[in-house]
Amino acid sequence: MRDFRGGLLPFLLILPAIVYFGIFFAFPLGEGVRLAFTDPRTGVGPTLTNFETLLSPRYLFGDAIINTFLLSAAVIPIQLGLALVIALLVNSRFFGSSAFLYLAAIPIAISEIAAAIIWLSIFTSSGYLNSFLFSLGLIERRVAFLGIEQPAWLFGAVAMTEVWRATAIVMIILVAGLQSIQKDYLDASRVFGASRLQRLRFVILPLLKPTIQTALIIRTVLAFQLFAPILVLTGRLYPVLASETYIAYVNVREVHVAAALALIIMVVSTLFVLFYLIALRTRWRP
Amino acid sequence: MEPRRFGIQLVVVFVVVGFLAGVGVGYGVFYRPPETPVIIWSSTQLAPPSESEIVIKEILPPFEEEFGVRVTFIPEQNYATFEDRLVSEAESGNVRVTVAGGLHGDFTLLTEREYLMNLDGTSLPGRTFIPGLWNLSRTAANEQFFIPWMQATYAMVVNEKAMQYLPSGADVNALTYSELKDWAQNIADNTAMDRPVGFPAGPSGLYHRLVHGYLYPSFTGKTVANFDTPEAVAMWEFMRDEMWPLVHPSSPTWNFMDTPLLSEDVWIAWDHQARFRPAITDSPADFRVVPSPGADEGRGFIAVAAGLAIMEGAPRPDLGRQLIEYLTRPSVQALLAEKVGFFPVVEEAQPEIEDPAIAKIADGVTKQAGAPDAILATIPGGLGERAGEFSQIYKDVFDRILIAGESITTVLSALDDDLQSLFQDTGAEFPLPG
């Protein structure tokens, strides 16, 4: 007989967490999957009818898929780059760097909707951007940046709002990662005559890889869930997966279709997480 | 044994005091001088606490004083509890509620089961009910089971600056859609505003009401039955080729038209009265509220109509009739408009509204409902949890033809299938006008 140290105690200790997980994650997840594969009229399943509805012209599914990837592909690299620059700057401990850190972190404290409304007041046709361009004499009439005829501006406005709003969270994660890098490595590289750039390339970035991985996973998963700022800024003119889920659930009241969409978002997010885990695997070579 | 004796005394004192207090409270709560009759008024309307408070504190006291009666107002937060109570009272033969207030659809089941008193021949002198709303309160067999009480609707708001560009010969209170287009074109040609018209076509905007209650009845005469007809095709061609180029391109992002009106992104907008009201109350002098346009078949408009009924077999139906008489008085109708934002159903109430912004809205709303060519449209009832699909079909037809630019005939025939099967599956009646 093997010796279980502590007997049942460890299991009892994690029991509350398991129960919590079961009630608030596993059960709703199972329910969501069941809904997605149940026929809304007859209640019979499994069936793919909800996915067929999803492909009907009522939902802008094709556009939503393209837009979701396009937005993530444009926004996440910018956020990562920008966040890395700010984090390195903060980590250089210049005078007033902690005040700067707090300022740069402000968008974290602002809700999605509030951020969207701030940017709406900039881009709307009676907004700041129009007044600014008008006062410079660059335009004669108001331009409807957020309108049917300006798809590039719609995309730009959403992307800018996202960069402004969510770069800070990436930056905070990276600052935490940078501060956990031991000074010894940097000192050693300095002794061997490494330049600043070489230190960044060969010491800091490799050591920061696990942190970057975490930041990327969090950002990508959150990017796929984004809908509120998109609805505020563009209505349904720039549909993404999560905003179509919202339309299905709230406007049309097709709960089963909303569940099917949510399932697709979950599968895509999971695939991305797996991709990051594999692509940014950290190998320790002795 | 002193402590024990003291304990017993204490218990006795508590019991006696408690008994007396109970009697006092009971007396205070339940005792009414026998000479004051009490009637119960149950209502699905004015049920939010802020509105109920106005009913209890401001609307009812003058009535109670005038007739020496007490009215117990029961706000029902949803139709289900309203129906449950009235149906179970009627079935058990122990009717306690005298007056029932609700939207006109709330009376359908009660009328069918003959739980409501026939109000034919009710005499309400000194007030002229808006004909469309009065007709709505009469059944197919021309009997009357409720009296119109309040209305809410959707109308057009116009910036005063636009008035000078109104095409000559056009009456702003009796516009056609084609005149609206000419007007907008005139504004676009002569001002810096190239897209002066706005619709609330955002994700939570109410533009589906424009399509099913205003455009379809005006152009085709029917809402559901004529969804895919040559008249409907002509209507969408007009909307796409002539109207849409004058509609602000940000319309699909707008849910409420008050802000675009105030910021002068548009000069002409259509929306629900409650959603454009902030613009009017903000600057009453800058705007006017006018009836929505009409077309070949007439002037389609939606009335969300509320009414008052008396339960069959209820205690004191005479007092119920007096309450209905009181609530439809022009002065009380004006008070309701100012305090809760529902508009009068009697024409005489209009001049009694003192708040200039509310008076302005009431003016447009009354003119719209009373227009000689008005076609009353209603919001469908009986679709249950599939009501959202009805709305979405009318949003989709707008989105797919005007925004996505799909072929009109393709879209109409595809969505017509969805629409007809929605009504077949649920067995619901078509909303007015059919």
GROMACS .gro file of N, CA and C in nm, chain A residues 9-110:
model
  306
    9LEU      N    1  -0.684   1.491   0.348
    9LEU     CA    2  -0.680   1.634   0.374
    9LEU      C    3  -0.660   1.720   0.249
   10PRO      N    4  -0.560   1.690   0.164
   10PRO     CA    5  -0.540   1.776   0.046
   10PRO      C    6  -0.664   1.783  -0.042
   11PHE      N    7  -0.731   1.669  -0.054
   11PHE     CA    8  -0.849   1.668  -0.140
   11PHE      C    9  -0.961   1.751  -0.079
   12LEU      N   10  -0.974   1.740   0.055
   12LEU     CA   11  -1.076   1.822   0.121
   12LEU      C   12  -1.045   1.970   0.102
   13LEU      N   13  -0.916   2.002   0.104
   13LEU     CA   14  -0.879   2.143   0.092
   13LEU      C   15  -0.911   2.200  -0.045
   14ILE      N   16  -0.897   2.116  -0.150
   14ILE     CA   17  -0.928   2.172  -0.281
   14ILE      C   18  -1.074   2.149  -0.321
   15LEU      N   19  -1.147   2.079  -0.234
   15LEU     CA   20  -1.287   2.052  -0.267
   15LEU      C   21  -1.369   2.179  -0.295
   16PRO      N   22  -1.359   2.282  -0.207
   16PRO     CA   23  -1.440   2.402  -0.235
   16PRO      C   24  -1.411   2.461  -0.373
   17ALA      N   25  -1.284   2.460  -0.409
   17ALA     CA   26  -1.248   2.515  -0.540
   17ALA      C   27  -1.310   2.432  -0.652
   18ILE      N   28  -1.310   2.299  -0.632
   18ILE     CA   29  -1.366   2.212  -0.736
   18ILE      C   30  -1.517   2.233  -0.747
   19VAL      N   31  -1.583   2.242  -0.630
   19VAL     CA   32  -1.728   2.265  -0.630
   19VAL      C   33  -1.758   2.398  -0.700
   20TYR      N   34  -1.683   2.501  -0.663
   20TYR     CA   35  -1.701   2.634  -0.722
   20TYR      C   36  -1.685   2.626  -0.874
   21PHE      N   37  -1.577   2.560  -0.914
   21PHE     CA   38  -1.550   2.546  -1.057
   21PHE      C   39  -1.664   2.471  -1.127
   22GLY      N   40  -1.711   2.366  -1.060
   22GLY     CA   41  -1.819   2.287  -1.118
   22GLY      C   42  -1.946   2.367  -1.138
   23ILE      N   43  -1.983   2.444  -1.034
   23ILE     CA   44  -2.109   2.517  -1.041
   23ILE      C   45  -2.101   2.635  -1.138
   24PHE      N   46  -1.991   2.710  -1.129
   24PHE     CA   47  -1.988   2.836  -1.202
   24PHE      C   48  -1.917   2.829  -1.337
   25PHE      N   49  -1.843   2.720  -1.363
   25PHE     CA   50  -1.777   2.710  -1.494
   25PHE      C   51  -1.822   2.588  -1.573
   26ALA      N   52  -1.804   2.471  -1.511
   26ALA     CA   53  -1.832   2.348  -1.587
   26ALA      C   54  -1.979   2.338  -1.624
   27PHE      N   55  -2.069   2.365  -1.529
   27PHE     CA   56  -2.211   2.352  -1.557
   27PHE      C   57  -2.259   2.450  -1.665
   28PRO      N   58  -2.230   2.581  -1.651
   28PRO     CA   59  -2.274   2.674  -1.757
   28PRO      C   60  -2.212   2.640  -1.892
   29LEU      N   61  -2.086   2.592  -1.889
   29LEU     CA   62  -2.020   2.557  -2.014
   29LEU      C   63  -2.094   2.442  -2.081
   30GLY      N   64  -2.126   2.338  -2.000
   30GLY     CA   65  -2.201   2.224  -2.053
   30GLY      C   66  -2.336   2.268  -2.107
   31GLU      N   67  -2.404   2.355  -2.030
   31GLU     CA   68  -2.534   2.407  -2.073
   31GLU      C   69  -2.521   2.482  -2.206
   32GLY      N   70  -2.416   2.563  -2.217
   32GLY     CA   71  -2.393   2.639  -2.339
   32GLY      C   72  -2.374   2.547  -2.458
   33VAL      N   73  -2.294   2.444  -2.440
   33VAL     CA   74  -2.270   2.349  -2.549
   33VAL      C   75  -2.400   2.278  -2.585
   34ARG      N   76  -2.477   2.240  -2.483
   34ARG     CA   77  -2.604   2.172  -2.509
   34ARG      C   78  -2.698   2.264  -2.589
   35LEU      N   79  -2.709   2.391  -2.546
   35LEU     CA   80  -2.794   2.487  -2.617
   35LEU      C   81  -2.753   2.500  -2.763
   36ALA      N   82  -2.622   2.507  -2.786
   36ALA     CA   83  -2.572   2.529  -2.921
   36ALA      C   84  -2.612   2.416  -3.015
   37PHE      N   85  -2.625   2.296  -2.960
   37PHE     CA   86  -2.656   2.181  -3.045
   37PHE      C   87  -2.802   2.134  -3.030
   38THR      N   88  -2.889   2.219  -2.970
   38THR     CA   89  -3.029   2.182  -2.953
   38THR      C   90  -3.114   2.261  -3.052
   39ASP      N   91  -3.214   2.194  -3.110
   39ASP     CA   92  -3.305   2.263  -3.200
   39ASP      C   93  -3.396   2.355  -3.118
   40PRO      N   94  -3.398   2.486  -3.147
   40PRO     CA   95  -3.475   2.578  -3.064
   40PRO      C   96  -3.626   2.553  -3.068
   41ARG      N   97  -3.677   2.497  -3.178
   41ARG     CA   98  -3.822   2.477  -3.189
   41ARG      C   99  -3.866   2.349  -3.118
   42THR      N  100  -3.792   2.241  -3.145
   42THR     CA  101  -3.837   2.111  -3.095
   42THR      C  102  -3.767   2.072  -2.965
   43GLY      N  103  -3.654   2.136  -2.934
   43GLY     CA  104  -3.580   2.099  -2.814
   43GLY      C  105  -3.504   1.968  -2.830
   44VAL      N  106  -3.492   1.922  -2.956
   44VAL     CA  107  -3.424   1.796  -2.982
   44VAL      C  108  -3.280   1.824  -3.026
   45GLY      N  109  -3.191   1.735  -2.988
   45GLY     CA  110  -3.053   1.750  -3.030
   45GLY      C  111  -2.985   1.615  -3.029
   46PRO      N  112  -2.861   1.605  -3.071
   46PRO     CA  113  -2.781   1.714  -3.127
   46PRO      C  114  -2.815   1.744  -3.273
   47THR      N  115  -2.805   1.872  -3.307
   47THR     CA  116  -2.834   1.915  -3.442
   47THR      C  117  -2.745   2.033  -3.477
   48LEU      N  118  -2.728   2.056  -3.605
   48LEU     CA  119  -2.644   2.169  -3.647
   48LEU      C  120  -2.730   2.287  -3.694
   49THR      N  121  -2.862   2.283  -3.666
   49THR     CA  122  -2.949   2.386  -3.722
   49THR      C  123  -2.912   2.528  -3.676
   50ASN      N  124  -2.861   2.540  -3.552
   50ASN     CA  125  -2.823   2.673  -3.505
   50ASN      C  126  -2.706   2.729  -3.583
   51PHE      N  127  -2.617   2.638  -3.624
   51PHE     CA  128  -2.503   2.683  -3.703
   51PHE      C  129  -2.547   2.721  -3.844
   52GLU      N  130  -2.654   2.653  -3.892
   52GLU     CA  131  -2.709   2.692  -4.022
   52GLU      C  132  -2.773   2.831  -4.013
   53THR      N  133  -2.850   2.854  -3.905
   53THR     CA  134  -2.909   2.987  -3.885
   53THR      C  135  -2.800   3.094  -3.883
   54LEU      N  136  -2.691   3.058  -3.820
   54LEU     CA  137  -2.579   3.149  -3.808
   54LEU      C  138  -2.526   3.191  -3.945
   55LEU      N  139  -2.534   3.100  -4.040
   55LEU     CA  140  -2.483   3.130  -4.174
   55LEU      C  141  -2.587   3.201  -4.260
   56SER      N  142  -2.712   3.213  -4.210
   56SER     CA  143  -2.815   3.282  -4.288
   56SER      C  144  -2.785   3.432  -4.288
   57PRO      N  145  -2.845   3.507  -4.383
   57PRO     CA  146  -2.811   3.649  -4.393
   57PRO      C  147  -2.851   3.731  -4.271
   58ARG      N  148  -2.931   3.673  -4.180
   58ARG     CA  149  -2.967   3.748  -4.059
   58ARG      C  150  -2.843   3.785  -3.980
   59TYR      N  151  -2.743   3.696  -3.981
   59TYR     CA  152  -2.620   3.724  -3.909
   59TYR      C  153  -2.508   3.752  -4.007
   60LEU      N  154  -2.418   3.841  -3.966
   60LEU     CA  155  -2.309   3.880  -4.055
   60LEU      C  156  -2.187   3.797  -4.018
   61PHE      N  157  -2.203   3.665  -4.026
   61PHE     CA  158  -2.103   3.575  -3.969
   61PHE      C  159  -1.970   3.583  -4.043
   62GLY      N  160  -1.975   3.580  -4.178
   62GLY     CA  161  -1.851   3.586  -4.256
   62GLY      C  162  -1.772   3.712  -4.225
   63ASP      N  163  -1.842   3.827  -4.230
   63ASP     CA  164  -1.777   3.954  -4.198
   63ASP      C  165  -1.722   3.952  -4.056
   64ALA      N  166  -1.801   3.892  -3.965
   64ALA     CA  167  -1.761   3.893  -3.825
   64ALA      C  168  -1.631   3.816  -3.804
   65ILE      N  169  -1.618   3.701  -3.871
   65ILE     CA  170  -1.496   3.622  -3.860
   65ILE      C  171  -1.377   3.703  -3.912
   66ILE      N  172  -1.393   3.757  -4.032
   66ILE     CA  173  -1.283   3.833  -4.093
   66ILE      C  174  -1.246   3.951  -4.005
   67ASN      N  175  -1.349   4.027  -3.961
   67ASN     CA  176  -1.323   4.146  -3.882
   67ASN      C  177  -1.255   4.114  -3.749
   68THR      N  178  -1.298   4.004  -3.687
   68THR     CA  179  -1.240   3.967  -3.558
   68THR      C  180  -1.090   3.941  -3.574
   69PHE      N  181  -1.054   3.862  -3.677
   69PHE     CA  182  -0.912   3.831  -3.697
   69PHE      C  183  -0.834   3.955  -3.739
   70LEU      N  184  -0.894   4.035  -3.827
   70LEU     CA  185  -0.828   4.155  -3.875
   70LEU      C  186  -0.797   4.249  -3.759
   71LEU      N  187  -0.897   4.267  -3.673
   71LEU     CA  188  -0.881   4.358  -3.560
   71LEU      C  189  -0.773   4.306  -3.465
   72SER      N  190  -0.780   4.177  -3.435
   72SER     CA  191  -0.680   4.121  -3.344
   72SER      C  192  -0.541   4.130  -3.405
   73ALA      N  193  -0.532   4.098  -3.535
   73ALA     CA  194  -0.402   4.100  -3.601
   73ALA      C  195  -0.344   4.241  -3.605
   74ALA      N  196  -0.429   4.342  -3.614
   74ALA     CA  197  -0.379   4.479  -3.620
   74ALA      C  198  -0.347   4.532  -3.481
   75VAL      N  199  -0.432   4.499  -3.386
   75VAL     CA  200  -0.423   4.564  -3.256
   75VAL      C  201  -0.320   4.498  -3.164
   76ILE      N  202  -0.316   4.364  -3.163
   76ILE     CA  203  -0.232   4.298  -3.062
   76ILE      C  204  -0.083   4.325  -3.082
   77PRO      N  205  -0.028   4.319  -3.205
   77PRO     CA  206   0.114   4.353  -3.219
   77PRO      C  207   0.145   4.496  -3.177
   78ILE      N  208   0.056   4.590  -3.213
   78ILE     CA  209   0.078   4.730  -3.174
   78ILE      C  210   0.078   4.742  -3.023
   79GLN      N  211  -0.020   4.675  -2.960
   79GLN     CA  212  -0.028   4.682  -2.814
   79GLN      C  213   0.097   4.624  -2.750
   80LEU      N  214   0.142   4.510  -2.802
   80LEU     CA  215   0.258   4.445  -2.744
   80LEU      C  216   0.382   4.533  -2.759
   81GLY      N  217   0.402   4.588  -2.879
   81GLY     CA  218   0.518   4.673  -2.903
   81GLY      C  219   0.516   4.796  -2.815
   82LEU      N  220   0.401   4.862  -2.815
   82LEU     CA  221   0.386   4.985  -2.739
   82LEU      C  222   0.405   4.958  -2.590
   83ALA      N  223   0.343   4.849  -2.545
   83ALA     CA  224   0.350   4.814  -2.403
   83ALA      C  225   0.494   4.783  -2.364
   84LEU      N  226   0.568   4.717  -2.455
   84LEU     CA  227   0.707   4.682  -2.425
   84LEU      C  228   0.791   4.809  -2.411
   85VAL      N  229   0.770   4.904  -2.502
   85VAL     CA  230   0.845   5.030  -2.495
   85VAL      C  231   0.816   5.102  -2.364
   86ILE      N  232   0.686   5.112  -2.330
   86ILE     CA  233   0.651   5.183  -2.206
   86ILE      C  234   0.709   5.108  -2.086
   87ALA      N  235   0.699   4.976  -2.088
   87ALA     CA  236   0.746   4.897  -1.974
   87ALA      C  237   0.897   4.914  -1.955
   88LEU      N  238   0.972   4.912  -2.067
   88LEU     CA  239   1.117   4.930  -2.057
   88LEU      C  240   1.151   5.069  -2.004
   89LEU      N  241   1.072   5.165  -2.051
   89LEU     CA  242   1.091   5.303  -2.006
   89LEU      C  243   1.069   5.313  -1.856
   90VAL      N  244   0.958   5.255  -1.810
   90VAL     CA  245   0.926   5.259  -1.667
   90VAL      C  246   1.035   5.188  -1.589
   91ASN      N  247   1.082   5.075  -1.644
   91ASN     CA  248   1.180   4.994  -1.573
   91ASN      C  249   1.317   5.060  -1.568
   92SER      N  250   1.338   5.161  -1.652
   92SER     CA  251   1.468   5.227  -1.649
   92SER      C  252   1.479   5.320  -1.529
   93ARG      N  253   1.367   5.329  -1.452
   93ARG     CA  254   1.367   5.405  -1.327
   93ARG      C  255   1.415   5.548  -1.344
   94PHE      N  256   1.364   5.615  -1.448
   94PHE     CA  257   1.399   5.757  -1.461
   94PHE      C  258   1.323   5.835  -1.355
   95PHE      N  259   1.362   5.963  -1.338
   95PHE     CA  260   1.296   6.044  -1.236
   95PHE      C  261   1.148   6.060  -1.272
   96GLY      N  262   1.061   6.023  -1.177
   96GLY     CA  263   0.918   6.033  -1.202
   96GLY      C  264   0.860   5.912  -1.273
   97SER      N  265   0.937   5.803  -1.279
   97SER     CA  266   0.888   5.687  -1.354
   97SER      C  267   0.766   5.624  -1.290
   98SER      N  268   0.755   5.630  -1.156
   98SER     CA  269   0.638   5.566  -1.095
   98SER      C  270   0.513   5.650  -1.122
   99ALA      N  271   0.527   5.783  -1.123
   99ALA     CA  272   0.413   5.868  -1.158
   99ALA      C  273   0.370   5.838  -1.302
  100PHE      N  274   0.468   5.821  -1.390
  100PHE     CA  275   0.440   5.789  -1.529
  100PHE      C  276   0.367   5.656  -1.540
  101LEU      N  277   0.411   5.559  -1.459
  101LEU     CA  278   0.346   5.428  -1.459
  101LEU      C  279   0.198   5.441  -1.425
  102TYR      N  280   0.169   5.521  -1.320
  102TYR     CA  281   0.028   5.538  -1.281
  102TYR      C  282  -0.052   5.602  -1.394
  103LEU      N  283   0.006   5.705  -1.455
  103LEU     CA  284  -0.064   5.774  -1.564
  103LEU      C  285  -0.093   5.678  -1.679
  104ALA      N  286   0.010   5.600  -1.713
  104ALA     CA  287  -0.005   5.509  -1.827
  104ALA      C  288  -0.105   5.399  -1.796
  105ALA      N  289  -0.129   5.374  -1.666
  105ALA     CA  290  -0.219   5.265  -1.630
  105ALA      C  291  -0.364   5.310  -1.617
  106ILE      N  292  -0.389   5.441  -1.631
  106ILE     CA  293  -0.525   5.492  -1.611
  106ILE      C  294  -0.632   5.419  -1.695
  107PRO      N  295  -0.606   5.393  -1.823
  107PRO     CA  296  -0.712   5.330  -1.902
  107PRO      C  297  -0.764   5.198  -1.845
  108ILE      N  298  -0.681   5.129  -1.762
  108ILE     CA  299  -0.728   5.005  -1.701
  108ILE      C  300  -0.849   5.032  -1.614
  109ALA      N  301  -0.849   5.150  -1.549
  109ALA     CA  302  -0.955   5.179  -1.454
  109ALA      C  303  -1.082   5.229  -1.523
  110ILE      N  304  -1.075   5.253  -1.654
  110ILE     CA  305  -1.191   5.306  -1.725
  110ILE      C  306  -1.266   5.192  -1.791
   0.00000   0.00000   0.00000
